[in-house]
Structure formats: structure tokens, C-alpha cells
Amino acid sequence: MKLLISNDDGIFATGIRTLADTLATAGHQVWVVCPDRERSATGHGLTLHKPIRAEQVEGVFHSDIEAWA
């Protein structure tokens, strides 16, 4: 199964790492996209005049997982 996992707790949150690694170990294709740091309660925020950037994150998740923050 192909799975995209995201959260608002940030890319280094223990919960998302555990979930993603467990699913990848079980044979699923997993991608992770999260904010670079904890961003809870900003769901209604707007970014209007600045570009939104994402960088690939390596060494945090299972080696088969592609992650971006």
C-alpha cells in the first residue's frame, strides 16, 4: 500500500517516526511530509507573501522512507 503520512507536531516527533517506520518495515511504501518543527494549532494560518519551502530529510526514518519538512 502507498501511504502519505503527515502531522502538525513536526518531522522529529516520536509518534510519526514510530508509525512510519512500522509501516515501512511491514512492506508499505511510505512518504512523510511534516513541518520542520512543532506547529500545532496553526491549521488556519495563511502564508501569502513568502514562498513555502520543503527540504528532504535524511537519517530520521527507515531507509525506505522519503521524508520532507
mmCIF file of C-alpha atoms in Angstrom:
data_model
loop_
_atom_site.group_PDB
_atom_site.id
_atom_site.type_symbol
_atom_site.label_atom_id
_atom_site.label_comp_id
_atom_site.label_asym_id
_atom_site.label_seq_id
_atom_site.Cartn_x
_atom_site.Cartn_y
_atom_site.Cartn_z
ATOM 1 C CA MET A 1 0.000 0.000 0.000
ATOM 2 C CA LYS A 2 1.217 3.538 -0.735
ATOM 3 C CA LEU A 3 0.883 5.852 2.270
ATOM 4 C CA LEU A 4 1.480 9.567 2.815
ATOM 5 C CA ILE A 5 1.810 10.461 6.490
ATOM 6 C CA SER A 6 1.720 13.968 7.908
ATOM 7 C CA ASN A 7 1.257 15.695 11.251
ATOM 8 C CA ASP A 8 1.463 19.102 12.892
ATOM 9 C CA ASP A 9 3.934 18.038 15.591
ATOM 10 C CA GLY A 10 6.992 18.297 13.356
ATOM 11 C CA ILE A 11 9.231 15.916 11.459
ATOM 12 C CA PHE A 12 11.128 14.782 14.570
ATOM 13 C CA ALA A 13 8.052 13.792 16.620
ATOM 14 C CA THR A 14 8.358 10.306 18.100
ATOM 15 C CA GLY A 15 4.835 9.246 17.108
ATOM 16 C CA ILE A 16 5.189 9.861 13.380
ATOM 17 C CA ARG A 17 8.607 8.223 13.316
ATOM 18 C CA THR A 18 7.241 5.110 15.046
ATOM 19 C CA LEU A 19 4.213 4.926 12.736
ATOM 20 C CA ALA A 20 6.184 5.469 9.525
ATOM 21 C CA ASP A 21 8.976 3.052 10.447
ATOM 22 C CA THR A 22 6.491 0.334 11.469
ATOM 23 C CA LEU A 23 4.570 0.663 8.203
ATOM 24 C CA ALA A 24 7.741 0.639 6.088
ATOM 25 C CA THR A 25 9.024 -2.432 7.929
ATOM 26 C CA ALA A 26 5.697 -4.137 7.157
ATOM 27 C CA GLY A 27 6.364 -3.613 3.439
ATOM 28 C CA HIS A 28 4.327 -0.494 2.668
ATOM 29 C CA GLN A 29 5.613 2.415 0.565
ATOM 30 C CA VAL A 30 5.700 5.393 2.923
ATOM 31 C CA TRP A 31 6.259 9.106 2.370
ATOM 32 C CA VAL A 32 6.339 11.620 5.223
ATOM 33 C CA VAL A 33 5.641 15.346 4.870
ATOM 34 C CA CYS A 34 5.623 17.438 8.057
ATOM 35 C CA PRO A 35 6.544 20.901 9.239
ATOM 36 C CA ASP A 36 10.186 21.350 10.221
ATOM 37 C CA ARG A 37 9.146 21.999 13.834
ATOM 38 C CA GLU A 38 6.074 21.719 16.039
ATOM 39 C CA ARG A 39 3.170 23.699 14.515
ATOM 40 C CA SER A 40 0.108 22.612 16.485
ATOM 41 C CA ALA A 41 -2.905 24.952 16.342
ATOM 42 C CA THR A 42 -1.784 26.739 13.163
ATOM 43 C CA GLY A 43 -4.243 24.997 10.844
ATOM 44 C CA HIS A 44 -5.972 28.265 9.967
ATOM 45 C CA GLY A 45 -2.735 30.109 9.270
ATOM 46 C CA LEU A 46 -2.068 31.621 5.850
ATOM 47 C CA THR A 47 1.201 32.145 4.025
ATOM 48 C CA LEU A 48 0.580 34.837 1.444
ATOM 49 C CA HIS A 49 3.786 36.694 0.638
ATOM 50 C CA LYS A 50 6.572 34.212 1.370
ATOM 51 C CA PRO A 51 7.440 31.057 -0.539
ATOM 52 C CA ILE A 52 6.761 27.760 1.190
ATOM 53 C CA ARG A 53 9.906 25.670 1.090
ATOM 54 C CA ALA A 54 10.454 21.979 1.757
ATOM 55 C CA GLU A 55 13.724 20.122 2.196
ATOM 56 C CA GLN A 56 14.315 16.405 2.074
ATOM 57 C CA VAL A 57 15.094 14.926 5.493
ATOM 58 C CA GLU A 58 17.503 12.005 5.742
ATOM 59 C CA GLY A 59 18.580 9.779 8.618
ATOM 60 C CA VAL A 60 15.416 10.148 10.711
ATOM 61 C CA PHE A 61 13.217 7.384 9.298
ATOM 62 C CA HIS A 62 13.581 3.851 7.928
ATOM 63 C CA SER A 63 15.895 3.853 4.899
ATOM 64 C CA ASP A 64 12.998 3.131 2.501
ATOM 65 C CA ILE A 65 11.051 6.236 3.579
ATOM 66 C CA GLU A 66 11.258 9.530 1.703
ATOM 67 C CA ALA A 67 10.627 12.410 4.112
ATOM 68 C CA TRP A 68 10.224 16.157 3.604
ATOM 69 C CA ALA A 69 9.946 19.064 6.038
#
